Coordinates of C-alpha atoms and ligand atoms in Angstrom, one line a residue:
X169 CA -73.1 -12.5 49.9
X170 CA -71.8 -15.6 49.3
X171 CA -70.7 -16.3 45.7
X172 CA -68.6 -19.9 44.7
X173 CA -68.6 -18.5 41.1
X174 CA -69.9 -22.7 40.2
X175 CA -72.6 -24.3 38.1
X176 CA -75.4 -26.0 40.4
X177 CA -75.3 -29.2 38.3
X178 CA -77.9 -32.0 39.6
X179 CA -77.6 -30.6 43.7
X180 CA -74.0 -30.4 43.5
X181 CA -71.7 -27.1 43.2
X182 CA -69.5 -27.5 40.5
X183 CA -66.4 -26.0 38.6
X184 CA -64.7 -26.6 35.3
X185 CA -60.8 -25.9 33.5
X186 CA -62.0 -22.5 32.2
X187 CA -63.3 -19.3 33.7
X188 CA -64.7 -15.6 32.4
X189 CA -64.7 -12.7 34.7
X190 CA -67.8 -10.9 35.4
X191 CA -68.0 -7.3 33.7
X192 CA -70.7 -5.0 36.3
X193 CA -71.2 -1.9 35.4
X194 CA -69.6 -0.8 38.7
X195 CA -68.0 -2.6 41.7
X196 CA -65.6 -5.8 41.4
X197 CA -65.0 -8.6 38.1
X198 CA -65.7 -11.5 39.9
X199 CA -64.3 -15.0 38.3
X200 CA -67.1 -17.6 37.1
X201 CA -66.7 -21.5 35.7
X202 CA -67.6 -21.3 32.0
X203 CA -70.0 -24.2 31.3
X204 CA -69.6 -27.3 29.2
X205 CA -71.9 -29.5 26.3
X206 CA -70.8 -31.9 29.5
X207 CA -72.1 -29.9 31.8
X208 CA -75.1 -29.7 30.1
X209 CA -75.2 -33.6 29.5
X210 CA -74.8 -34.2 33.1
X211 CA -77.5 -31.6 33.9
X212 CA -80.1 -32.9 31.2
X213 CA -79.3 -36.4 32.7
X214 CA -80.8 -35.4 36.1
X215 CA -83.5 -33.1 35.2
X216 CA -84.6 -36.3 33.1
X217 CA -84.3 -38.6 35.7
X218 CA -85.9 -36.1 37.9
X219 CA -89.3 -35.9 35.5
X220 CA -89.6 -39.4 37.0
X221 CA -91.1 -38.1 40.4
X222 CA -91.7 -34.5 39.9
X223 CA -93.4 -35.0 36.5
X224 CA -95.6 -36.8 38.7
X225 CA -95.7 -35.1 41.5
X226 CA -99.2 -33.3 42.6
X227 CA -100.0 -29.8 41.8
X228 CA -99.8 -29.2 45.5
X229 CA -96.2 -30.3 45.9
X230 CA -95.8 -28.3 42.9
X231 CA -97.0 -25.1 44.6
X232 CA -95.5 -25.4 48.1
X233 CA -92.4 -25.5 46.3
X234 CA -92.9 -22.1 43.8
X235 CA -93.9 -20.8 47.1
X236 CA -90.8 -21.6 49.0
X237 CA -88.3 -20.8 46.3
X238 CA -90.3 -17.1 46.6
X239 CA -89.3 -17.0 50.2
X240 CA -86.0 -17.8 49.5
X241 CA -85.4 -15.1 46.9
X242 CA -87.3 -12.4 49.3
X243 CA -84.7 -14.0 51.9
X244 CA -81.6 -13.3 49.4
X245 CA -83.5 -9.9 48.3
X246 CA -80.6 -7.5 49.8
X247 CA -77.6 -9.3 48.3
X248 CA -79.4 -9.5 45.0
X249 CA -80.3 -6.4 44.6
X250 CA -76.5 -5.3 45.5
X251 CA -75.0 -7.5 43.1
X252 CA -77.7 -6.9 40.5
X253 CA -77.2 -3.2 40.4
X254 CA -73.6 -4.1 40.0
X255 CA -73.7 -6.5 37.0
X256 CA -76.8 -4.4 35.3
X257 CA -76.3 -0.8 36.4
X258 CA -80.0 -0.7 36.6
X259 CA -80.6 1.3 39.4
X260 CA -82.1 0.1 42.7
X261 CA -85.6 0.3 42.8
X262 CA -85.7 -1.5 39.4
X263 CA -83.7 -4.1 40.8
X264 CA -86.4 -4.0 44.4
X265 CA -89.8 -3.8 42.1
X266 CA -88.2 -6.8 39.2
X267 CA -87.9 -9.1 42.4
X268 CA -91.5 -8.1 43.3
X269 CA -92.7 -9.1 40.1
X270 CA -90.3 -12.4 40.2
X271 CA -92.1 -13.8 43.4
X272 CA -95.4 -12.6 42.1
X273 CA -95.2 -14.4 39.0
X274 CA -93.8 -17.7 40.9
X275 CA -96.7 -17.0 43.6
X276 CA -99.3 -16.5 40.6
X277 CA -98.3 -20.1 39.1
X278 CA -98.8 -21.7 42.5
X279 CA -102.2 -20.1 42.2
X280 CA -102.4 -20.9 38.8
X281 CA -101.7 -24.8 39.3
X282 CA -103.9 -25.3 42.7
X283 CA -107.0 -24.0 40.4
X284 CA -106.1 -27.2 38.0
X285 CA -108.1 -25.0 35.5
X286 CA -104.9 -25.4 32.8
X287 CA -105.3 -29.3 33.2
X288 CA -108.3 -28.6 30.5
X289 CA -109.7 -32.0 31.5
X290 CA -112.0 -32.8 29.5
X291 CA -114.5 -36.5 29.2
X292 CA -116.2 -38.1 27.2
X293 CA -118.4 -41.3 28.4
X294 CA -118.6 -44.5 27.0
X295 CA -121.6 -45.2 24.4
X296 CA -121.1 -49.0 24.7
X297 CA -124.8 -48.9 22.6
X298 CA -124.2 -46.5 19.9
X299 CA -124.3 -47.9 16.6
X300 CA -122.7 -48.9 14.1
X301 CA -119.2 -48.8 16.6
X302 CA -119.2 -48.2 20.7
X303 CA -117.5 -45.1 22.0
X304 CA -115.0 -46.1 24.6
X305 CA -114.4 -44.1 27.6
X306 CA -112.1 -41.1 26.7
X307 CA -110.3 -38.7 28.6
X308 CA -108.3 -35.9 28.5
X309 CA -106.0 -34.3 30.1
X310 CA -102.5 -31.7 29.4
X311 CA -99.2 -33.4 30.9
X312 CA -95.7 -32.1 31.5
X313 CA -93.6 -32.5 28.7
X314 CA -90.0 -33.4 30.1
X315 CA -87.0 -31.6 30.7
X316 CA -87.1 -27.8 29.7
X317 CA -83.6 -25.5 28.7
X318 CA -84.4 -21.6 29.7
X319 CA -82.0 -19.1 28.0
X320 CA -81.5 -16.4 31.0
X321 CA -82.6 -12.8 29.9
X322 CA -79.6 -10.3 29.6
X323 CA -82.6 -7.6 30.4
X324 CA -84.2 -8.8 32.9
X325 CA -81.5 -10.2 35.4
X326 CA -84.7 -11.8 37.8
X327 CA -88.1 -11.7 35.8
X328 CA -87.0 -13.7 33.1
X329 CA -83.7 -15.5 34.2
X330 CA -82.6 -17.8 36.5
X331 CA -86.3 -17.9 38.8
X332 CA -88.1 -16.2 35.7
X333 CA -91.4 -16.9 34.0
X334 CA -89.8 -19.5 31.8
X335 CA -88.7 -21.3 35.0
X336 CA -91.9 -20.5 37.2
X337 CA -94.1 -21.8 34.0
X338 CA -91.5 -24.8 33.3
X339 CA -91.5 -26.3 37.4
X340 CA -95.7 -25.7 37.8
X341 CA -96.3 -27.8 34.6
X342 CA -93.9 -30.4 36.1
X343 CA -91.1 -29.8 34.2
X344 CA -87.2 -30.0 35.4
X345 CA -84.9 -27.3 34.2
X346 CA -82.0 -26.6 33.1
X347 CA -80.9 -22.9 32.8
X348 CA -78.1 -21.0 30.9
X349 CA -77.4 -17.9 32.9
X350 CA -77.0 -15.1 31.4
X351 CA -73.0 -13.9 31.2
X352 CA -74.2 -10.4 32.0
X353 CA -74.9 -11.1 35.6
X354 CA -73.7 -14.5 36.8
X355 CA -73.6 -13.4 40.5
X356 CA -77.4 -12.3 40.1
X357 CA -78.5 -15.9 38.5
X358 CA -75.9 -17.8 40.9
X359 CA -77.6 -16.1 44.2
X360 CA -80.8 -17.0 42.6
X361 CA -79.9 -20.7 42.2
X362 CA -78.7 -20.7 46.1
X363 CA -82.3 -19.6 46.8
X364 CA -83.7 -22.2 44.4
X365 CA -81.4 -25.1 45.7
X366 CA -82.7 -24.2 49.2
X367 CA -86.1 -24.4 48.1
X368 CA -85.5 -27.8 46.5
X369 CA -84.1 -29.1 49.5
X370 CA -86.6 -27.7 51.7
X371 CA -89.3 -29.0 49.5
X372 CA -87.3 -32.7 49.6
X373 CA -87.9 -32.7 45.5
X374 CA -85.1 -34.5 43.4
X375 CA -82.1 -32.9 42.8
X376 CA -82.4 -32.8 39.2
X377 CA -85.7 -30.9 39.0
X378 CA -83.4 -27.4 38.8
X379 CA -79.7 -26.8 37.6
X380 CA -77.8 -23.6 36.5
X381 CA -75.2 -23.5 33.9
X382 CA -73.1 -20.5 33.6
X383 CA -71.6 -18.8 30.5
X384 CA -70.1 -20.5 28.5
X385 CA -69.1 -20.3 24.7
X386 CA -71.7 -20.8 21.8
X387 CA -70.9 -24.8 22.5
X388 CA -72.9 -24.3 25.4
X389 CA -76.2 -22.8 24.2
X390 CA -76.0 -25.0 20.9
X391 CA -75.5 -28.4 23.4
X392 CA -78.1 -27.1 25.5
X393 CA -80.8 -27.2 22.5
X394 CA -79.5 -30.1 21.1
X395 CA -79.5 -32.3 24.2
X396 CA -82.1 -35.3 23.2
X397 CA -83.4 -35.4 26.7
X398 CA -84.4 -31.5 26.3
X399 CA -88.2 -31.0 25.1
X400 CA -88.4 -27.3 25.0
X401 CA -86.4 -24.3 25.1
X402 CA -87.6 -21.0 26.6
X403 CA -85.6 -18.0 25.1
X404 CA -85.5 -14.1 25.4
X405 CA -83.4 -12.0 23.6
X406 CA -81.9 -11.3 20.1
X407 CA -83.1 -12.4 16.6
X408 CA -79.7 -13.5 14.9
X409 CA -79.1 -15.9 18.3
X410 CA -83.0 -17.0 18.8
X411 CA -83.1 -18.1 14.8
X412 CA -80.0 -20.0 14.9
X413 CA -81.5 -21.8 17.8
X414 CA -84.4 -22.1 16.3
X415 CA -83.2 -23.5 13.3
X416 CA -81.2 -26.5 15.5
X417 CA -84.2 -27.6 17.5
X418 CA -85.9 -28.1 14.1
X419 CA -82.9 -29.7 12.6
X420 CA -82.6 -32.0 15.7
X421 CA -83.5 -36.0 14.5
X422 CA -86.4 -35.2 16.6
X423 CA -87.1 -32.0 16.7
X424 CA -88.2 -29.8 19.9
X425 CA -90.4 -26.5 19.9
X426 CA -88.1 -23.7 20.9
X427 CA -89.7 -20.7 22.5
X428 CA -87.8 -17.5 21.3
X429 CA -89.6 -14.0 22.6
X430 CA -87.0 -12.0 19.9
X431 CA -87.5 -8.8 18.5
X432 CA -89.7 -5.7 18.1
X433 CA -90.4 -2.3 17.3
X434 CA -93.6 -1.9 18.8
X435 CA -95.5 0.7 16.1
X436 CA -97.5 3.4 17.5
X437 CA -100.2 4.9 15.7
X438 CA -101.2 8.5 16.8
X439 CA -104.9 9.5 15.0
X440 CA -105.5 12.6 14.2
X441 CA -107.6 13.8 16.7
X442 CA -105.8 12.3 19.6
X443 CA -102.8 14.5 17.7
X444 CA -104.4 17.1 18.1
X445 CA -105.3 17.4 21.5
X446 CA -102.8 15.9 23.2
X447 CA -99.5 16.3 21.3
X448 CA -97.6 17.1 24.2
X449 CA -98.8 14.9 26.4
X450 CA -98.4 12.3 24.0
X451 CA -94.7 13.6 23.3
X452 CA -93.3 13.5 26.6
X453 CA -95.0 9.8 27.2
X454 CA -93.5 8.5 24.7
X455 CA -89.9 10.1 25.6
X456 CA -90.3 8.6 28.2
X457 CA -91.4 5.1 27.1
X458 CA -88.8 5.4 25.0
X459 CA -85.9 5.9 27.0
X460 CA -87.4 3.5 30.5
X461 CA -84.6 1.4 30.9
X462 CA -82.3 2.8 28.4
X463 CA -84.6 1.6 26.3
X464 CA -83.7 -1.8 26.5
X465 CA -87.5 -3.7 27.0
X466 CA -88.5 -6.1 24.4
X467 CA -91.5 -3.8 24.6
X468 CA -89.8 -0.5 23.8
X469 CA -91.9 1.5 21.2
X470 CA -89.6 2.5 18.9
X471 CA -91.8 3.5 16.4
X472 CA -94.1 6.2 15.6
X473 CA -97.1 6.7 13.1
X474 CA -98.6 10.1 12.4
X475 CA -100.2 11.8 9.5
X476 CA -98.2 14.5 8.3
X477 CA -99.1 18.2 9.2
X478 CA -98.9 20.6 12.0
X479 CA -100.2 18.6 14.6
X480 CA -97.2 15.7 13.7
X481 CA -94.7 18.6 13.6
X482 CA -95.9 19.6 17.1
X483 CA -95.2 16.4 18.0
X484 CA -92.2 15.6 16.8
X485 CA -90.8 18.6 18.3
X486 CA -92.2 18.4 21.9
X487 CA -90.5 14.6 21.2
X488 CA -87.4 15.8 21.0
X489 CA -87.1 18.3 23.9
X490 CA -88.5 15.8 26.2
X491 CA -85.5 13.1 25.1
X492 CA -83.0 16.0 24.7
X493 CA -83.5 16.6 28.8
X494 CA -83.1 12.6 29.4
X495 CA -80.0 11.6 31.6
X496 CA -77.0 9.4 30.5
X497 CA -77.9 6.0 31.8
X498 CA -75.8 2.7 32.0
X499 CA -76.2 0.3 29.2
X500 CA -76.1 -3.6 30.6
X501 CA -73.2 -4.7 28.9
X502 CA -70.5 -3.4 26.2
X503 CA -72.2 -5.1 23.2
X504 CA -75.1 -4.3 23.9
X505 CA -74.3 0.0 24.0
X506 CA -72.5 -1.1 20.6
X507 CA -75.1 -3.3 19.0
X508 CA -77.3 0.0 20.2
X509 CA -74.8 2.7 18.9
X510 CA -74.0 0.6 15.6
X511 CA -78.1 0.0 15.1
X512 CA -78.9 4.1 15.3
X513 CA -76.8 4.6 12.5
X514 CA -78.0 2.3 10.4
X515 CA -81.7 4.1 10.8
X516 CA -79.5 7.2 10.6
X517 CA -77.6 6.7 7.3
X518 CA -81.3 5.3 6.0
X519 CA -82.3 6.5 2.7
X520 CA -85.0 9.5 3.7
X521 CA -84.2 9.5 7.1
X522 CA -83.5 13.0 8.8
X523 CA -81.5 13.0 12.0
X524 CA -83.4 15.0 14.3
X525 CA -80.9 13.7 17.6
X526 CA -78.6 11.2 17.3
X527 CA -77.0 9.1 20.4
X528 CA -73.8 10.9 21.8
X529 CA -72.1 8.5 24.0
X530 CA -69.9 5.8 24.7
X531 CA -68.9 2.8 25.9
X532 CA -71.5 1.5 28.4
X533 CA -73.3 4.9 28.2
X534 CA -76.4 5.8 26.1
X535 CA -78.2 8.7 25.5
X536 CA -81.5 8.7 23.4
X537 CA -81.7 9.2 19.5
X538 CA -84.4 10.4 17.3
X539 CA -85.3 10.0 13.6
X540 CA -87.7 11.1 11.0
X541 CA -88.8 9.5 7.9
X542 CA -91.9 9.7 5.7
X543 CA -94.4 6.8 5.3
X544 CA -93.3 6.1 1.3
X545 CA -89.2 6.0 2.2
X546 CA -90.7 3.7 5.5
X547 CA -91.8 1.4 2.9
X548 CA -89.6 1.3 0.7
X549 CA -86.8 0.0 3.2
X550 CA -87.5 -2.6 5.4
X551 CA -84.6 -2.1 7.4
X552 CA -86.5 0.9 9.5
X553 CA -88.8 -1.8 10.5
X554 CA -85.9 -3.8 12.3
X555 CA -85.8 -3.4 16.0
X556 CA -82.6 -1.1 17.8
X557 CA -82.4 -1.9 20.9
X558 CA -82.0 0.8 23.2
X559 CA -83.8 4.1 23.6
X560 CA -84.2 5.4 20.2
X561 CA -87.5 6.6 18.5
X562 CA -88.5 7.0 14.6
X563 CA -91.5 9.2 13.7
X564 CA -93.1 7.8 10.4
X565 CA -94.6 10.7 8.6
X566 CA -97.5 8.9 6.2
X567 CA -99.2 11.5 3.9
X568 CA -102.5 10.3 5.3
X569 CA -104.8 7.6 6.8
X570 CA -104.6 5.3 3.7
X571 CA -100.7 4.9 3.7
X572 CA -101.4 5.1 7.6
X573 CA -102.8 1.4 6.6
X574 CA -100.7 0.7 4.5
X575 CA -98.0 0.8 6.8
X576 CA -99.8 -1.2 9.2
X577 CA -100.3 -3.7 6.9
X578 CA -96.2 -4.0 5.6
X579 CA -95.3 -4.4 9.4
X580 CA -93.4 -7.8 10.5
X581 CA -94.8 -9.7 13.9
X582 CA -94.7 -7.4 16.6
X583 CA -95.5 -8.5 20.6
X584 CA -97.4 -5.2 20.7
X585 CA -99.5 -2.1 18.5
X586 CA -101.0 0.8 20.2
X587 CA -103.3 2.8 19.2
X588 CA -103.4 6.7 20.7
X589 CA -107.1 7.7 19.9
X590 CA -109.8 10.0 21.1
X591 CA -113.6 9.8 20.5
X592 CA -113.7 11.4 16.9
X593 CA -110.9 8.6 16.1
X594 CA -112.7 5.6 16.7
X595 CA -113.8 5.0 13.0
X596 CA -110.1 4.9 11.8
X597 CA -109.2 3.1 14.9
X598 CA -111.9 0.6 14.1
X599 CA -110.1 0.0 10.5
X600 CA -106.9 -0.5 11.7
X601 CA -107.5 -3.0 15.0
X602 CA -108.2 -6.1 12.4
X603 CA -104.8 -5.4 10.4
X604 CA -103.0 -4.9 13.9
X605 CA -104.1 -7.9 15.9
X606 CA -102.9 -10.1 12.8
X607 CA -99.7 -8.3 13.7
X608 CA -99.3 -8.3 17.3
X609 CA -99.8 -10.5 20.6
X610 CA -101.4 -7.2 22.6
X611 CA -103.1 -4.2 21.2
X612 CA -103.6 -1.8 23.2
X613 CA -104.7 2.3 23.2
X614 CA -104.0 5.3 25.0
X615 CA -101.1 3.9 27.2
X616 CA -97.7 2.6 26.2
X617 CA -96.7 -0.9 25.9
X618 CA -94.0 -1.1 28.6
X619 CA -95.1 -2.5 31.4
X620 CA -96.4 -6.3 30.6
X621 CA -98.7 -7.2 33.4
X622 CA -98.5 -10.6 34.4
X623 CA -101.7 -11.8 34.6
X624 CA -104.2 -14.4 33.2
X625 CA -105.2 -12.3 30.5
X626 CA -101.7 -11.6 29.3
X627 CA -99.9 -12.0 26.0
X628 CA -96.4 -11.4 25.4
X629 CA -95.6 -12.8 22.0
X630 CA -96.8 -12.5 18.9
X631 CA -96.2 -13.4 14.5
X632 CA -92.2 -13.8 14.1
X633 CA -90.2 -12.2 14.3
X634 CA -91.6 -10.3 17.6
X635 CA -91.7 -14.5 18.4
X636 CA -90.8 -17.7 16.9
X637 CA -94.3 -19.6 18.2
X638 CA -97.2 -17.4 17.4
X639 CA -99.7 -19.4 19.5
X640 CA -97.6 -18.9 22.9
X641 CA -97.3 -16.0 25.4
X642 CA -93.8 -16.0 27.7
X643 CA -95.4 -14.0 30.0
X644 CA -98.8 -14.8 32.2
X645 CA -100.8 -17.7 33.4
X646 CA -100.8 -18.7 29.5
X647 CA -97.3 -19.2 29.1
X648 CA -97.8 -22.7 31.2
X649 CA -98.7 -24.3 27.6
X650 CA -95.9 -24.2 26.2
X651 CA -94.8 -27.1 28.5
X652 CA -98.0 -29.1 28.1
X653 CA -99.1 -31.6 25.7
X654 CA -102.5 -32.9 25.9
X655 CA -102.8 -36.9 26.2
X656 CA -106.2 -38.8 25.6
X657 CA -106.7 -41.7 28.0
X658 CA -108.5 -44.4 26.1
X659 CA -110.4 -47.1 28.2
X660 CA -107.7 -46.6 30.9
X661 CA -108.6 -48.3 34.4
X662 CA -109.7 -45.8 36.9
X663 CA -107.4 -46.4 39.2
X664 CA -104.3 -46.2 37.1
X665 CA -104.8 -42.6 35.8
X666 CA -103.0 -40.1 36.8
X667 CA -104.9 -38.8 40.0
X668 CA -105.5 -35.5 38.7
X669 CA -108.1 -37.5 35.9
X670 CA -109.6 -39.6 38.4
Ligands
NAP144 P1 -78.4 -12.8 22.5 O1 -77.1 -12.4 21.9 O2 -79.4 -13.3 21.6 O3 -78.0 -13.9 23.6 C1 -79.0 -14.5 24.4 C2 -78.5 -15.9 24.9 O4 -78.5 -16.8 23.8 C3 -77.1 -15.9 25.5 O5 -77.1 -16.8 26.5 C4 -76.3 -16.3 24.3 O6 -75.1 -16.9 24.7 C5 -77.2 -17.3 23.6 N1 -76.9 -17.3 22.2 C6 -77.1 -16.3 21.3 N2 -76.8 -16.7 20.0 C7 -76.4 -18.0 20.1 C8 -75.9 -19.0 19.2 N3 -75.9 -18.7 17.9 N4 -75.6 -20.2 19.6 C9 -75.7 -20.5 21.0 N5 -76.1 -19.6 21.9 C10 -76.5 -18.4 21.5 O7 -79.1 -11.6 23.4 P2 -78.5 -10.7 24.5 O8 -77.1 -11.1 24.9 O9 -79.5 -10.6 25.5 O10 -78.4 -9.2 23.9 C11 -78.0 -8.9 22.6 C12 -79.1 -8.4 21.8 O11 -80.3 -9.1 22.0 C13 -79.5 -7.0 22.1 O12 -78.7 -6.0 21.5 C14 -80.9 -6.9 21.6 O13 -80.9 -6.7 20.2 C15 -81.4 -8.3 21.8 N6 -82.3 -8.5 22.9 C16 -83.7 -8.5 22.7 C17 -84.6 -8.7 23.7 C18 -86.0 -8.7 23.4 O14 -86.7 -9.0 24.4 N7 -86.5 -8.5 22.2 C19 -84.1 -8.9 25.0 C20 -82.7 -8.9 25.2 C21 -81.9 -8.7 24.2 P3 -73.7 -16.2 24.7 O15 -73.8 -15.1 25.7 O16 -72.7 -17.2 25.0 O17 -73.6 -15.6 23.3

């Protein structure tokens, strides 16, 4: 393994005055170059400079090179899974199966691109007759927008980091990047960017097309956004930081969509019958949900709906054994076992919350925590409705179906609902799906929301604050848009459009 601790900066390895140390959860600190707004200036510079071929380039370029950069991540695939586990202390065969679904998403955008189904060409022919006006020749077609920032993941160190869906998306549309790693796991995002520069060169596409900046101060990120030459921004991870980037792109003289998959809680409704059956099935699902992870997935469903009564009691109980026999696990950095720790409390000292197992650990350590409420002191306090993140649950106790929909109905965006139901359920089901897709980017039943397939059919996103664009998806074949604009090609000379329209 073979570490400069640099920026890749336009093809070029590159160090500034001041460093950070790494902080893995095991293993050695390594030293890192803090990035710069200059470093970012520099890197916006090329990726601009690069939209003048690759923006152009055609969709089978494009592909070759997701395809290449996949073999160059399987090539790198021991040494970053060593130094994953290391900066994350997620355990290996997280670290083995996120890589699998890295190259697969980068494999299903070349896919995705060859098709040319996302171009959404549309035409409409002259009418040089029609009365009282002509129609001229119009076409239409979606373009890459420019230059595109990604905000690395702290959760997912591969899927949605350096080589992540906001990348894959960003280089099939045709758009240069330029990513903030994620201070968390440097080493992880700088082998990554060794495989992606290899790709690049391989591929013979401009060396601005793909640059890495690592941590950095709140400088960084805020230059980064604000860069004129930046169209979009990509973004995973907390509210507070996603808003106040938000709120610059909109502030910007010309402001820029910004992309922020944020928070969620994720409600789960149990219906009665389902309840019934199946509480301790149900239970020990949901433990375990709950706790994949630590907990820490922007899909974590850390709430839980049931109508009060022996059934929800049964529940509730089997809940807690199953999270009482769940292992210490490694948080993946200091702040975020605090921000965990210091977020279970709040839910704990709650108005009308009882405190059926609270978190009993320390520094990078967590161990699960579980809370009770009923659906009126739910209401009442919106604070129960904020995400924690890590693995902690709260069982909402409503007093029955109606203030079952009435809780639906006070919950903030979420990316996902599900519904547990069985057969005699399906008429309350049927009254709650309309309030819950006005909610949520994914509904789903009898399952839990964890794993987010990437696919074509996929939606991760959803009303803010679960994101800040409720029309886009960060994960799947979708998530291409959000680097897109559609143009209209008026009367242009055949033999001047772009070749894809021809
Ligand atoms: P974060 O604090 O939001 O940071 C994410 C990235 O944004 C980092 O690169 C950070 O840079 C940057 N950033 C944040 N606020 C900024 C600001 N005001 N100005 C400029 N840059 C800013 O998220 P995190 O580090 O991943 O984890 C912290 C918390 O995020 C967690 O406890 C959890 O609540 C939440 N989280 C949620 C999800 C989700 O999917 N919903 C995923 C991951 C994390 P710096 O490192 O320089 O601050």
């Amino acid at each position: 393994m073979m570490l400069t601790g640099k920026h890749y900066l336009a093809g070029h390895w590159v160090s500034g005055d001041t460093r950070f140390m790494s902080a893995p959860a095991f293993g050695p600190a390594r030293e890192f170059s803090a990035g710069t707004p200059a470093m970012v200036d520099t890197a916006a510079q090329a990726a601009e400079a690069a939209f003048e071929s690759y923006g152009y380039s055609s969709r089978a370029e494009r592909a070759a090179l997701l395809r290449r950069i996949t073999d160059e991540i399987d090539a790198r695939g021991d040494a970053i899974t060593e130094i994953g586990c290391q900066e994350t202390g997620l355990p290996q065969a997280r670290l083995i199966g996120e890589r699998g679904r890295t190259v697969g998403q980068l494999r299903l955008f070349a896919q995705h691109i060859e098709s040319g189904d996302y171009l959404d060409r549309k035409y409409d022919a002259a009418l040089p007759d029609r009365a009282p006006l002509p129609r001229p020749d119009l076409r239409l077609m979606q373009r890459p927008i420019g230059p595109v920032a990604v905000f690395g993941a702290s959760n997912f160190p591969l899927a949605f980091s350096v080589a992540g869906g906001d990348t894959a998306a960003a280089l099939a549309a045709g758009c240069p990047v330029v990513v903030k790693g994620h201070e968390a796991h440097p080493g992880t995002g700088e082998l990554v960017a060794q495989a992606i520069e290899a790709a690049c060169k391989a591929c013979d596409v401009h060396p601005g097309v793909f640059s890495l900046i690592q941590g950095g101060s709140r400088d960084l990120g805020q230059a980064l956004v604000q860069h004129p030459l930046i169209r979009a921004v990509g973004f995973t991870g907390s509210l507070g930081g996603g808003r106040a980037l938000f709120d610059l792109c909109a502030q910007r003289p010309e402001p820029i969509p910004f992309f922020g998959e944020l928070g969620s809680v994720n409600p789960m409704f149990l219906l009665p019958q389902a309840l019934s059956a199946r509480a301790s099935a149900l239970a020990s699902g949901w433990a375990g949900a709950l706790t994949m992870g630590a907990g820490q997935f922007c899909t974590n469903p850390g709430l839980a709906i049931v109508i009060a009564g022996p059934d929800a009691d049964a529940f509730v109980a089997e809940a807690r054994q199953a999270l009482a026999a769940v292992a210490t696990q490694t948080m993946l950095t200091d702040g975020i076992a605090e921000a965990y720790r210091s977020g279970a409390r709040r839910l704990q000292q709650a108005d009308g919350v009882q405190d059926l197992m609270s978190t009993q650990c320390s520094l990078r350590e967590a161990t699960p925590s579980l809370y009770e409420t009923t659906g009126t002191a739910w209401l009442a306090n919106e604070v129960l409705g904020e995400e924690v993140f890590g693995p902690v649950g709260l069982v909402v106790k409503v007093a029955d179906f109606n203030q079952m929909l009435t809780v639906a109905r006070a919950l903030q965006g979420q990316l996902t609902c599900t519904l547990q139901l069985d057969s005699a359920d399906r008429a309350q089901a049927q009254r709650l799906l309309p309030i819950l897709e006005r909610k949520a980017g994914r509904v789903l039943a009898n399952g839990f929301p964890t794993g987010v397939e990437v696919s074509d059919t996929m939606v991760h996103g959803g009303p803010y604050p679960a994101s800040t664009n409720f029309g886009a998806t960060s994960v799947g074949t979708l998530s291409i848009r959000r680097f897109l604009r559609p143009v209209c090609y008026q009367n242009i000379p055949l033999d001047i459009l772009p070749a894809d329209l021809r």
